[in-house]
Amino acid sequence: MDDLPLILFGAPMLPDPARLAELTAGALAAAWLTNGGALHMRLEQALATTQAPGDAVSLTSSGTMALTLALMLGNLPPGAEVITTPLSFAATAQAIAGLGLVPVFADVDPVTLTLCPRAVEAAITPRTGAILPVHFLGVPCDVAALSGIAGRHGLWLVYDAAHAYGVTVEGVPIGHFGDASAFSLHATKIMHTVEGGFVVTRAESATNLRRMRNFGLEQGRPTGPGLNGKLSELHAAMGLALLPGLPEELAARNALRRVYDRALAGLPGLSLQGGKPAAPGYYSLRLAPDLRAGLHLALAEQGIFARDHFPLLCGPGTCWQGQRIITAGGGPALAPGLAPQILCLPFHGRITASDAQRVCEAVTRFCTTRPTKRPA
Ligand SMILES: *Cc1c(COP(=O)(O)O)cnc(C)c1O
């Protein structure tokens, strides 16, 4: 037992080293290392082919930068409120706060764990400028309802799609919804450039976004807001080198999902996350908080690394602690009770069949040998 290999939570996709070297050598030979070089252009074009027709991809130095630029594109007044979810990675709210805007947390739907449209409506004030929902753990938000709200109230709508690479809604690539969608290309995400990200916008907005990404420069002069949000040629080389292996990684993850689904569905005390299209990013379970802690520990003792994804953004000890989560009916919010129910299992393309079996057996043993109760 002690010499069983560790099963890591995540593992970055790695390129064929020769292909990476060849691409990098091209950038070195051209002595063009950043500022929109050939590799950057190629990667933008390759990613754009995976988006809806008429949508543009603009690469950025990180997913957080993609969120920042997507919000900047909305031209919000200083101090405007941005309604977002308390269930996300820190970057979502930090991107809002970093621009001098104010994150306002609204409650989530108990099934999809994404922003509840009725709670969003309840959170709207005269100071609201934008809505920033997250396709949490790859489950699409209620995009139709959220578009309706944004349209009726004249609000800028930016999606955090960092968990949703490759997800579609009724055949439409997820990046098409809202005014802009921000993706992360961080090494912990399925497709990556080590560090990086991109924004999907309608093609006509891309010029503005790319100007802001490059210090707000137009013919060498700053003509509006801007910062340095560019992705280098070396990072773009990594992305291009990984693209050929992506279908295989996706196939491996889909196969792993089927193995987990088959083995874990119906276990006492545990439910699988709702939401239809099976996103390739994460595999999450829901279980009562005391059981989650127990299972997390039991797995760790067997060399299996799960994650509590993610602690509540406005929970105790955070810089937004005490900020009230707005609900549709004014009652207590669901999110604080839901966050401690979520456990993500190891999920990546290098998990072998025997690893997967070990994970399933460990979860099954835990669920069938302990007194259990279903999550509320
Ligand atoms: C990873 C992540 C980001 C930030 O991406 P970086 O590339 O690490 O800056 C933003 N939002 C969510 C939900 C994420 O998981």
Short mmCIF file of C-alpha atoms and ligand atoms in Angstrom, two decimals, residues 62-64 67 88-89 91-92 160 162-163 184 186 189 196, ligand 1:
data_model
loop_
_atom_site.label_atom_id
_atom_site.label_comp_id
_atom_site.label_asym_id
_atom_site.label_seq_id
_atom_site.Cartn_x
_atom_site.Cartn_y
_atom_site.Cartn_z
CA SER A 62 -3.07 35.46 -17.85
CA GLY A 63 -6.69 34.58 -17.23
CA THR A 64 -6.84 37.33 -14.62
CA LEU A 67 -10.94 39.21 -16.98
CA SER A 88 -15.14 30.88 -7.75
CA PHE A 89 -11.37 31.16 -7.65
CA ALA A 91 -9.10 35.82 -9.53
CA THR A 92 -12.74 36.56 -10.39
CA ASP A 160 -15.40 33.99 -16.41
CA ALA A 162 -11.67 29.80 -17.00
CA HIS A 163 -13.21 26.41 -16.14
CA SER A 184 -7.30 31.07 -18.57
CA HIS A 186 -2.66 28.62 -16.88
CA LYS A 189 -6.17 24.44 -16.82
CA GLY A 196 -1.67 32.97 -20.24
C1 LIG B 1 -7.67 29.95 -13.06
C2 LIG B 1 -8.80 30.87 -12.91
C3 LIG B 1 -8.70 32.24 -13.21
C4 LIG B 1 -7.41 32.96 -13.43
O1 LIG B 1 -6.61 32.51 -14.37
P1 LIG B 1 -5.03 32.81 -14.33
O2 LIG B 1 -4.62 32.42 -15.69
O3 LIG B 1 -4.45 31.93 -13.26
O4 LIG B 1 -4.84 34.26 -14.04
C5 LIG B 1 -9.86 33.01 -13.18
N1 LIG B 1 -11.03 32.49 -12.82
C6 LIG B 1 -11.17 31.21 -12.49
C7 LIG B 1 -12.51 30.71 -12.12
C8 LIG B 1 -10.05 30.36 -12.47
O5 LIG B 1 -10.19 29.09 -12.09
#
